[in-house]
JSON list of C-alpha atoms in Angstrom, two decimals:
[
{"chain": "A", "resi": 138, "resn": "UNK", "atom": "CA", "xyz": [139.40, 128.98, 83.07]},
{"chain": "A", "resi": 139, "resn": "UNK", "atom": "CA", "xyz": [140.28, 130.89, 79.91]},
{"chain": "A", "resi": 140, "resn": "UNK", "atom": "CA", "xyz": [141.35, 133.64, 81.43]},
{"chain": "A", "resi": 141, "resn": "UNK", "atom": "CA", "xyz": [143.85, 131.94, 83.47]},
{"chain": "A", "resi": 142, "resn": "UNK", "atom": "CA", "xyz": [145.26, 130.08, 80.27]},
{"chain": "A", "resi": 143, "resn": "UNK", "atom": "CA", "xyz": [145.31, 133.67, 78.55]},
{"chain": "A", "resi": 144, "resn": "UNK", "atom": "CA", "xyz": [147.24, 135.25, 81.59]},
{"chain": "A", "resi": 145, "resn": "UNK", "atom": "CA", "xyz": [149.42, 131.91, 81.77]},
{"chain": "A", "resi": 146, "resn": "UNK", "atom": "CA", "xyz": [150.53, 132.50, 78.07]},
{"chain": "A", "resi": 147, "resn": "UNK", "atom": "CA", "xyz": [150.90, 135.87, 78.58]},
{"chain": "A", "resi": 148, "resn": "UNK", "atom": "CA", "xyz": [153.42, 135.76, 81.25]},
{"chain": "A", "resi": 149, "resn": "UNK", "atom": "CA", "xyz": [154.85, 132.65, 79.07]},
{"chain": "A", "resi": 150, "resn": "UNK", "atom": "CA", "xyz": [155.61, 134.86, 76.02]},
{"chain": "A", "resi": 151, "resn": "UNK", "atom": "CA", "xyz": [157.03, 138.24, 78.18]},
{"chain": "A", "resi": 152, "resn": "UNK", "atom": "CA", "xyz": [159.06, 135.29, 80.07]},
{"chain": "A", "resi": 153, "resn": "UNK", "atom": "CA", "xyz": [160.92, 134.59, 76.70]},
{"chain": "A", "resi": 154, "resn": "UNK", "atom": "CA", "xyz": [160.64, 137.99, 75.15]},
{"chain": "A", "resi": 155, "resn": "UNK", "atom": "CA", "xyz": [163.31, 139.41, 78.18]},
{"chain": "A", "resi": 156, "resn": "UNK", "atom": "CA", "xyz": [165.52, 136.62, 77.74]},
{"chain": "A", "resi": 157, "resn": "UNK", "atom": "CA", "xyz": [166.34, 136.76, 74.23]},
{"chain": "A", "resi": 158, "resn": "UNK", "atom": "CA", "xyz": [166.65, 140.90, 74.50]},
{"chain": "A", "resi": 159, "resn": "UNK", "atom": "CA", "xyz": [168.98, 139.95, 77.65]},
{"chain": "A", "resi": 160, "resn": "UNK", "atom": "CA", "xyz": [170.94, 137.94, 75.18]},
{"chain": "A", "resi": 161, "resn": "UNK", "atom": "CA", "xyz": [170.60, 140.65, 72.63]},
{"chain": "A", "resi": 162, "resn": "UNK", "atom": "CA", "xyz": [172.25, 142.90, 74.73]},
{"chain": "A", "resi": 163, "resn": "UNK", "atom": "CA", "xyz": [174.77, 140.71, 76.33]},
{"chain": "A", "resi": 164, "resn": "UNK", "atom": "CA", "xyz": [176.32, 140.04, 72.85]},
{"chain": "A", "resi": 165, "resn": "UNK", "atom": "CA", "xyz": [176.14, 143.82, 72.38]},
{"chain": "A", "resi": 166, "resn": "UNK", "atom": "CA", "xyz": [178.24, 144.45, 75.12]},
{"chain": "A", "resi": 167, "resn": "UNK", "atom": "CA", "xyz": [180.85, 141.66, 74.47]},
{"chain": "A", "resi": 168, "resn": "UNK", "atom": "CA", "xyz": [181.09, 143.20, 70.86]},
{"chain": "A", "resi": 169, "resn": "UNK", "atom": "CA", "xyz": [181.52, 146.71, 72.24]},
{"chain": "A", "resi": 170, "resn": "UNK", "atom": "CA", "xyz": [184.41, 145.67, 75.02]},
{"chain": "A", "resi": 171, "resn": "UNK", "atom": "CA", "xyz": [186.31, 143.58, 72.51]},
{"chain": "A", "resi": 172, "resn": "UNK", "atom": "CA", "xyz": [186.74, 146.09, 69.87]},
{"chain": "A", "resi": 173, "resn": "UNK", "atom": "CA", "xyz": [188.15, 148.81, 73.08]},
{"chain": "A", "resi": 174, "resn": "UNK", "atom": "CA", "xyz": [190.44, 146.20, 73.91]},
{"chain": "A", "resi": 175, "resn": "UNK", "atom": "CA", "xyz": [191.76, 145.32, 70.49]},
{"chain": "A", "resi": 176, "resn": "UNK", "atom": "CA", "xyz": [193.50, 148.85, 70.65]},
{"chain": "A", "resi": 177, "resn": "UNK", "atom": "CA", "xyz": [196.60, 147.95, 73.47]},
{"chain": "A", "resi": 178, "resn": "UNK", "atom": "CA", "xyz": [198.09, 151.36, 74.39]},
{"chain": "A", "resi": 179, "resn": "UNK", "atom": "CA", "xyz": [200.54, 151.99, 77.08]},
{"chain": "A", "resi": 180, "resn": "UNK", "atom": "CA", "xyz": [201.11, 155.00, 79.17]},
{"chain": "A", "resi": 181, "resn": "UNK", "atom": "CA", "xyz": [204.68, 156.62, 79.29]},
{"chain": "A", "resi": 182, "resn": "UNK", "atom": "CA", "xyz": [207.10, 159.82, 80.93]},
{"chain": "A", "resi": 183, "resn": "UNK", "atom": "CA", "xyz": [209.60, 161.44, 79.45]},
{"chain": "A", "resi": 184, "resn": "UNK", "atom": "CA", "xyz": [212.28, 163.22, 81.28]},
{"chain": "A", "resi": 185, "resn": "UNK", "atom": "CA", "xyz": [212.55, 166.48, 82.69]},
{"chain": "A", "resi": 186, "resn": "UNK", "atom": "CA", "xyz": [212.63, 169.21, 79.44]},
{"chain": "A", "resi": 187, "resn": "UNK", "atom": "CA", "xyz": [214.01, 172.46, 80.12]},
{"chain": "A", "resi": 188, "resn": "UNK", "atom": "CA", "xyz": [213.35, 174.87, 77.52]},
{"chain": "A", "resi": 189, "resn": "UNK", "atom": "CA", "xyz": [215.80, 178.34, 77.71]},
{"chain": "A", "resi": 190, "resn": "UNK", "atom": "CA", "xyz": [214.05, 181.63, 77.46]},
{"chain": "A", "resi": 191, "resn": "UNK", "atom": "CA", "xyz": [215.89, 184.00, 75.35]},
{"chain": "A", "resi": 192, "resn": "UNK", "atom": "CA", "xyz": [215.50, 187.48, 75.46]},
{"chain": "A", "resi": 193, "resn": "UNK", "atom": "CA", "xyz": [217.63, 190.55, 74.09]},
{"chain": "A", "resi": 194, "resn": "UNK", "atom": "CA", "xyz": [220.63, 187.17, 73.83]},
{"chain": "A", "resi": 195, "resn": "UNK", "atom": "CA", "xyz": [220.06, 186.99, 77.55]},
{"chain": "A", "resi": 196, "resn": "UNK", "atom": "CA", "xyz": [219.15, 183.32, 79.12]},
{"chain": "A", "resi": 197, "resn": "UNK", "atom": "CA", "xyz": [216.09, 184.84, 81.17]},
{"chain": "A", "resi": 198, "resn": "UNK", "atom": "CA", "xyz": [215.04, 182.01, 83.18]},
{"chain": "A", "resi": 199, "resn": "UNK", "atom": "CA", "xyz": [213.50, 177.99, 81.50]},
{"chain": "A", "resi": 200, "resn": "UNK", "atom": "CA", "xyz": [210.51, 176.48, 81.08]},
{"chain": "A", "resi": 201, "resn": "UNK", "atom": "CA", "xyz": [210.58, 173.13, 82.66]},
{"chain": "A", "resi": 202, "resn": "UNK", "atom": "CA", "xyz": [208.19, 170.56, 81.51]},
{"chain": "A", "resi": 203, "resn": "UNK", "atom": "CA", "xyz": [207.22, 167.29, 82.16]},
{"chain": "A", "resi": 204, "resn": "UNK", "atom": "CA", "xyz": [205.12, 165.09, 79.62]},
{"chain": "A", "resi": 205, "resn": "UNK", "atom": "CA", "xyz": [202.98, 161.96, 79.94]},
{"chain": "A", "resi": 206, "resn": "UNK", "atom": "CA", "xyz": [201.84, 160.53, 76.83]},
{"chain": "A", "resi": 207, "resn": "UNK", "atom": "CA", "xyz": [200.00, 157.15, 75.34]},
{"chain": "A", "resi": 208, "resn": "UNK", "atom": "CA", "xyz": [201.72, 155.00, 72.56]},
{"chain": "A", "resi": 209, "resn": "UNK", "atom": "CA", "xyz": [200.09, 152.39, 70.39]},
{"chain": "A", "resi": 210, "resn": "UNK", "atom": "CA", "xyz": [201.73, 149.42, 70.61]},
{"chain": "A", "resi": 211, "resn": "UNK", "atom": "CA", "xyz": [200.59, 147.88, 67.49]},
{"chain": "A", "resi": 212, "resn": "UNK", "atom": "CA", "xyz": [201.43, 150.98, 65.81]},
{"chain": "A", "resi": 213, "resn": "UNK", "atom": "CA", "xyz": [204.47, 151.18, 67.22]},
{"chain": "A", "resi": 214, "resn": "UNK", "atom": "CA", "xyz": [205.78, 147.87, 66.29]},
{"chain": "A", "resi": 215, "resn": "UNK", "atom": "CA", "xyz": [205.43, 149.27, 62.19]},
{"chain": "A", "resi": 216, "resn": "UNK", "atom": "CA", "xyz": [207.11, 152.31, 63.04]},
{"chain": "A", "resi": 217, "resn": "UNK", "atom": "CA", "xyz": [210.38, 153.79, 61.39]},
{"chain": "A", "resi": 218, "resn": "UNK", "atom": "CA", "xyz": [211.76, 155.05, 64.64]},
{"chain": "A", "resi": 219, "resn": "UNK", "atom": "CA", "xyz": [210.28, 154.90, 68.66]},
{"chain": "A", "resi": 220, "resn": "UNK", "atom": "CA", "xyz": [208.70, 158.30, 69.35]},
{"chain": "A", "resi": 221, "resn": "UNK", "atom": "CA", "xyz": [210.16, 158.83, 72.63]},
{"chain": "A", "resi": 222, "resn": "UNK", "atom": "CA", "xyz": [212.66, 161.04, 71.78]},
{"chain": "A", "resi": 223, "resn": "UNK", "atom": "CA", "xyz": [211.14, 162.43, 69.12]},
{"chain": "A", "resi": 224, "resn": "UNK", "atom": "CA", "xyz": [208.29, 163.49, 71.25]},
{"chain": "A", "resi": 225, "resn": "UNK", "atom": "CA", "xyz": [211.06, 165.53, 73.92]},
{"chain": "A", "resi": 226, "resn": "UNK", "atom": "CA", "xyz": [212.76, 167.02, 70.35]},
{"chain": "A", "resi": 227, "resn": "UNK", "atom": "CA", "xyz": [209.48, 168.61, 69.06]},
{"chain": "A", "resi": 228, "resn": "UNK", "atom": "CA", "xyz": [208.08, 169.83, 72.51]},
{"chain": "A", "resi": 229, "resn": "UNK", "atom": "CA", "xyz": [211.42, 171.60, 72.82]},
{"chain": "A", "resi": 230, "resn": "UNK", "atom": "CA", "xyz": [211.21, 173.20, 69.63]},
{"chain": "A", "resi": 231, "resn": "UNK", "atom": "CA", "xyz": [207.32, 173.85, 70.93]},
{"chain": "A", "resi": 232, "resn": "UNK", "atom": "CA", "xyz": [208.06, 175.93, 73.78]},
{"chain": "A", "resi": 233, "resn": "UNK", "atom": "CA", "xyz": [211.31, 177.51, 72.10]},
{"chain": "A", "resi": 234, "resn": "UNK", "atom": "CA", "xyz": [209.75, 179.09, 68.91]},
{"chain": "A", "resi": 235, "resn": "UNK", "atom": "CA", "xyz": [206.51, 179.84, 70.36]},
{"chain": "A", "resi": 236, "resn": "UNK", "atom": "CA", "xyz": [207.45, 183.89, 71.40]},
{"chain": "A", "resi": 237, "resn": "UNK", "atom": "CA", "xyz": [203.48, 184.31, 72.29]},
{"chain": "A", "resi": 238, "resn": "UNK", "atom": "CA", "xyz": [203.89, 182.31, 75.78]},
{"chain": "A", "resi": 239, "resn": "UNK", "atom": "CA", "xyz": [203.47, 184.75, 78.27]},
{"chain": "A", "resi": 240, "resn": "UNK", "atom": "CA", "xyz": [206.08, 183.04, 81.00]},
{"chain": "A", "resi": 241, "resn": "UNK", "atom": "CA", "xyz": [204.43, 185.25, 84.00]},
{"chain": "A", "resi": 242, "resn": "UNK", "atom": "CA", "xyz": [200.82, 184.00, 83.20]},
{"chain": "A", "resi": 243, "resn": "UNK", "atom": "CA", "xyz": [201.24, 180.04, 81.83]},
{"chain": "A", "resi": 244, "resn": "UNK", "atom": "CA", "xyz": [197.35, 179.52, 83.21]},
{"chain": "A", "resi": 245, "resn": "UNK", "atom": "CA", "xyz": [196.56, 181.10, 79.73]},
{"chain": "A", "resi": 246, "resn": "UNK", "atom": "CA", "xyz": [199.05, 179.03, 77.75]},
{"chain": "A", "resi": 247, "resn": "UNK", "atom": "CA", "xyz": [196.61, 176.83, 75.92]},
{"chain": "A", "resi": 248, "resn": "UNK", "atom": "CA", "xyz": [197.84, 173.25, 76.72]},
{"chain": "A", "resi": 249, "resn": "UNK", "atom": "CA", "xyz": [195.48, 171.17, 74.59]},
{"chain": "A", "resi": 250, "resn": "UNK", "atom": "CA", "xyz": [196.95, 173.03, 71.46]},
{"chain": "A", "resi": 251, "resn": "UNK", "atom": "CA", "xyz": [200.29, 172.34, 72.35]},
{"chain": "A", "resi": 252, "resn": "UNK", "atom": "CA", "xyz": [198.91, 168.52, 72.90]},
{"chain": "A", "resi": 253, "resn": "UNK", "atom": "CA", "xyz": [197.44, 168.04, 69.40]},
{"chain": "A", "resi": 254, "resn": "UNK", "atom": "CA", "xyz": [200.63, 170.04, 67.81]},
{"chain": "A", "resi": 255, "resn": "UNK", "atom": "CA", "xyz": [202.93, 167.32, 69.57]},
{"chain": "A", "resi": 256, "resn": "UNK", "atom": "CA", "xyz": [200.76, 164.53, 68.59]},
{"chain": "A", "resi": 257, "resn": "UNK", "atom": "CA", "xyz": [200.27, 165.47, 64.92]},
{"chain": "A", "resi": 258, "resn": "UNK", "atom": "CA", "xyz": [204.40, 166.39, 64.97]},
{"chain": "A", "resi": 259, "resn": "UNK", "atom": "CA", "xyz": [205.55, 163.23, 66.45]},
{"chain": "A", "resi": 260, "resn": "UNK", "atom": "CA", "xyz": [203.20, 160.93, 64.25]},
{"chain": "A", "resi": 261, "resn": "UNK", "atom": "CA", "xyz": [204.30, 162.52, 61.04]},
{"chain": "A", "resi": 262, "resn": "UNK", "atom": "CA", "xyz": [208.21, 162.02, 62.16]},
{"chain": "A", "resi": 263, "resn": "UNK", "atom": "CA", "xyz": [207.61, 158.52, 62.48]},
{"chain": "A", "resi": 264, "resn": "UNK", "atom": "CA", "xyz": [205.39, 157.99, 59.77]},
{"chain": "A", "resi": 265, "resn": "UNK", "atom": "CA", "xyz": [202.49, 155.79, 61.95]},
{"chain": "A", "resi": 266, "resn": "UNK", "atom": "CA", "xyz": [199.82, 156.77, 64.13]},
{"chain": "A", "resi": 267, "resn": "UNK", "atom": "CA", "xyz": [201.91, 155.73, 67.21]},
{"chain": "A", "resi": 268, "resn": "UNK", "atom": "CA", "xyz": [200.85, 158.45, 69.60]},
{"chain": "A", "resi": 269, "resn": "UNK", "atom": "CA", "xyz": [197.76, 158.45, 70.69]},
{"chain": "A", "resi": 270, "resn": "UNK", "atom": "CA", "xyz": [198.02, 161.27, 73.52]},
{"chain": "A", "resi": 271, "resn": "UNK", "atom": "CA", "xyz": [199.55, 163.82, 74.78]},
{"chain": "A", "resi": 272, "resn": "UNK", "atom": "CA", "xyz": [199.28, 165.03, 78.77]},
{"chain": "A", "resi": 273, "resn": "UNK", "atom": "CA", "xyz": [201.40, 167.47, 80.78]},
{"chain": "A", "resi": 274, "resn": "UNK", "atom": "CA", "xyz": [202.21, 166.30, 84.36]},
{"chain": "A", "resi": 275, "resn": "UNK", "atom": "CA", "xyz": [204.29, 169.71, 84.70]},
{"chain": "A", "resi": 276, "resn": "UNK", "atom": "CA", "xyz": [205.21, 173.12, 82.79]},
{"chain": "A", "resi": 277, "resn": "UNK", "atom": "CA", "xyz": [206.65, 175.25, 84.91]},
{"chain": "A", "resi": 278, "resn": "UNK", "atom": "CA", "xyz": [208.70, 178.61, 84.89]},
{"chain": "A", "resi": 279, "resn": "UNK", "atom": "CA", "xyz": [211.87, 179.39, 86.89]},
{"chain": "A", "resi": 280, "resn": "UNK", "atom": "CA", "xyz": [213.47, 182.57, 86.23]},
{"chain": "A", "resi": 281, "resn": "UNK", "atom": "CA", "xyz": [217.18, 182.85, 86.23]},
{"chain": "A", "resi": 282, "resn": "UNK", "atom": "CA", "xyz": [217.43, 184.72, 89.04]},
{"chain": "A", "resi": 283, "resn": "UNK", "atom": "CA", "xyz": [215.62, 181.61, 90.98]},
{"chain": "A", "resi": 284, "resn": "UNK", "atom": "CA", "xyz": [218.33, 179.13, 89.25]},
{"chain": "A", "resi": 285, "resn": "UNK", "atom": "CA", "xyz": [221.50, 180.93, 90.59]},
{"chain": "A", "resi": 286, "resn": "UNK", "atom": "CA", "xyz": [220.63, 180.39, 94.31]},
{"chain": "A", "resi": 287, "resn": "UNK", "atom": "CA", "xyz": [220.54, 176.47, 94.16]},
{"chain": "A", "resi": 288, "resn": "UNK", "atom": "CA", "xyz": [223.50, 174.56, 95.26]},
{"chain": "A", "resi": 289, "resn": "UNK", "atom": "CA", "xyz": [225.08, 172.29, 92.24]},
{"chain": "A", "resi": 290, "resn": "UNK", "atom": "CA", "xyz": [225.29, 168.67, 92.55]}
]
């Protein structure tokens, strides 16, 4: 008879123990998913960049890039100036003063430097932390000699 009163209170007491850490952890995890969604972000493109490659005062050929990138939106209500254009203007000058791209190889061209450069760039020009990141849908190469043979518009 004791033993089945010990066993009884036994299962009583793990019975109770789970459902408090079950609401323990439940409140965890409502904590955790409102502070992700207290940061509202929205994804955006910008247009089609085409970058010149100068060599000898020769137009050689252009990079072409295309940029996705992720904007704070509570950020970017206190900023000076939207970064969208801002963002095209400094990848520009990216690709234009950088003479170490090798245009024949871009596989090496480190694309996550170029990222944070943008990012850091951007930001400081509009004096928030509006950007949040940077990712490139396209970065191509087309060589002059490619461009002449397309009919115009």
């Amino acid at each position: 008879m004791i033993r089945a009163v010990v066993i009884g209170l036994a299962a009583t007491v793990a019975t109770i123990a789970a459902e408090v850490g079950t609401d323990k952890v439940l409140a965890l995890r409502e904590g955790h998913s409102t502070a992700a969604v207290a940061r509202a972000t929205e994804a955006r493109k910008t247009h089609e960049i085409n970058v010149p490659r100068i060599k000898d005062g020769v137009i050689k050929g252009y990079a072409v890039m295309l940029l996705s990138y992720t904007v704070d939106l509570s950020a970017l209500r206190t900023a000076a100036m939207a970064p969208d254009s801002i963002l095209v203007d400094e990848a520009f000058r990216y690709v234009y003063d950088d003479d170490t791209i090798d245009f024949d190889h871009l596989d090496r061209f480190d694309l996550a430097r170029m990222s944070k450069a943008l990012i850091r760039a951007v930001n400081a020009r509009v004096k928030a932390d509006v950007v949040v990141d940077v990712g490139v849908q396209e970065f191509t190469y087309a060589p002059i000699s490619d461009t002449h043979g397309r009919p115009g518009p």
